Coordinates of C-alpha atoms in Angstrom, one line a residue:
M90 CA 20.5 8.1 14.2
S91 CA 16.8 7.9 15.2
D92 CA 15.4 8.7 18.2
Y93 CA 12.4 6.2 17.6
D94 CA 13.0 2.7 19.2
V95 CA 10.5 -0.4 17.4
F96 CA 11.1 -2.8 20.1
L97 CA 9.4 -0.2 22.8
A98 CA 5.4 -0.9 22.9
D99 CA 4.5 3.1 22.6
C100 CA 7.0 4.2 20.0
P101 CA 4.8 6.1 17.1
A102 CA 7.2 4.0 14.3
R103 CA 5.3 1.0 15.4
T104 CA 2.3 2.9 14.6
T105 CA 3.9 3.3 10.6
L106 CA 4.7 -0.4 10.6
D107 CA 1.4 -1.5 11.3
L108 CA -0.4 1.3 8.9
I109 CA 2.6 -0.3 6.3
A110 CA 3.6 -3.6 6.9
D111 CA 0.4 -6.3 6.1
T112 CA 0.0 -8.0 2.5
W113 CA -3.0 -5.6 0.9
S114 CA -0.4 -2.1 2.0
V115 CA 2.3 -3.3 0.1
V116 CA 0.6 -4.8 -3.0
V117 CA -1.6 -1.8 -3.5
V118 CA 1.5 0.6 -2.4
F119 CA 3.6 -1.5 -5.4
G120 CA 0.6 -1.5 -7.5
L121 CA -0.1 2.2 -7.7
G122 CA 3.6 2.6 -8.2
R123 CA 2.8 2.2 -11.6
G124 CA 0.5 5.4 -11.1
P125 CA -2.5 6.6 -11.2
R126 CA -5.3 4.2 -11.1
R127 CA -9.5 3.9 -11.1
Y128 CA -10.4 1.5 -8.3
S129 CA -11.9 -1.1 -10.2
D130 CA -8.5 -1.0 -12.4
L131 CA -7.0 -2.1 -9.0
R132 CA -8.9 -4.0 -7.9
D133 CA -8.8 -6.3 -10.9
Q134 CA -4.9 -6.1 -11.3
I135 CA -4.8 -6.9 -7.6
G136 CA -5.9 -10.8 -7.9
G137 CA -7.9 -12.4 -4.5
I138 CA -8.7 -8.7 -2.8
S139 CA -12.3 -8.3 -2.0
N140 CA -13.6 -5.3 -2.8
K141 CA -14.1 -4.9 0.9
M142 CA -11.0 -5.3 1.8
L143 CA -9.3 -3.2 -1.3
T144 CA -12.1 -0.2 0.5
Q145 CA -10.2 -0.6 3.7
T146 CA -6.6 -1.1 2.6
L147 CA -6.9 2.3 0.2
R148 CA -9.1 4.6 3.5
K149 CA -6.3 3.2 6.1
L150 CA -3.1 4.1 3.8
E151 CA -5.3 7.4 2.7
R152 CA -5.6 8.1 6.7
G153 CA -2.3 7.8 6.6
N154 CA -1.4 10.1 4.2
L155 CA 0.7 7.7 1.5
V156 CA -2.7 7.3 -0.8
E157 CA -4.7 10.5 -2.5
R158 CA -8.2 9.9 -3.5
R159 CA -9.5 12.2 -6.5
T160 CA -13.6 12.2 -7.8
L161 CA -12.9 12.4 -11.6
A162 CA -15.6 14.5 -13.6
T163 CA -16.6 11.5 -15.7
A164 CA -19.7 9.9 -16.6
P165 CA -20.5 8.1 -14.4
A166 CA -18.4 9.8 -11.7
G167 CA -15.0 7.4 -11.1
V168 CA -12.6 7.4 -8.5
E169 CA -8.9 7.7 -8.8
Y170 CA -5.9 6.7 -6.6
R171 CA -2.2 8.2 -6.2
L172 CA 0.4 7.9 -3.9
T173 CA 1.3 11.2 -2.2
R174 CA 4.5 11.8 -2.1
L175 CA 5.2 10.5 0.8
G176 CA 3.7 7.4 -0.1
E177 CA 6.3 7.8 -3.6
S178 CA 8.7 7.4 -0.7
L179 CA 7.7 4.3 0.7
L180 CA 7.5 3.0 -3.5
E181 CA 11.4 1.6 -3.5
P182 CA 11.6 -0.1 -0.1
V183 CA 8.2 -1.6 -0.6
S184 CA 9.5 -2.7 -4.2
V185 CA 12.6 -4.2 -3.3
L186 CA 10.5 -6.6 -0.2
A187 CA 8.2 -7.6 -3.4
R188 CA 11.0 -8.6 -5.5
W189 CA 13.1 -10.3 -2.4
A190 CA 9.3 -12.0 -1.8
E191 CA 9.2 -12.8 -5.4
E192 CA 12.6 -14.9 -6.0
H193 CA 12.3 -16.2 -2.7
A194 CA 8.9 -17.7 -2.8
D195 CA 9.8 -21.3 -3.4
E196 CA 12.5 -21.4 -0.4
L197 CA 10.0 -19.9 2.1
G198 CA 7.9 -22.6 4.4
D199 CA 4.1 -22.8 3.5
D200 CA 2.6 -23.3 6.7

C-alpha cells in the first residue's frame, strides 16, 4: 500500500499525474514505445501536434526522467528520443489507456 493519497492537495503523486495525464504526454509515450524516434519521425507519426507542443511535451517528459534525448552524429546533426527505464514502466498502463480509448471512442460524448 502506498503512503500517497492523490486526494490530498500536496500529494507528490499529483505532480506525477500532472506530468503524464494529458493527451500529448500519453500519445508521445505510446509513440516512443515502438522504439527510439527522431523528432521529425515522431512529429509525423503524431497527427495534429504542433512543433511547439511536441517540443514542450518532450522537454516535460525529459525533465520527469521518462524520456531521454540523444544527439546523433549525423550530417546534418539529428536528435533521437527514447523512453528511459522509468518511461518504459509507464508504457503498459499508457498502452492500456490508449487501447481503451480506441475501443470506446464511439461511445463517449463529444462535448
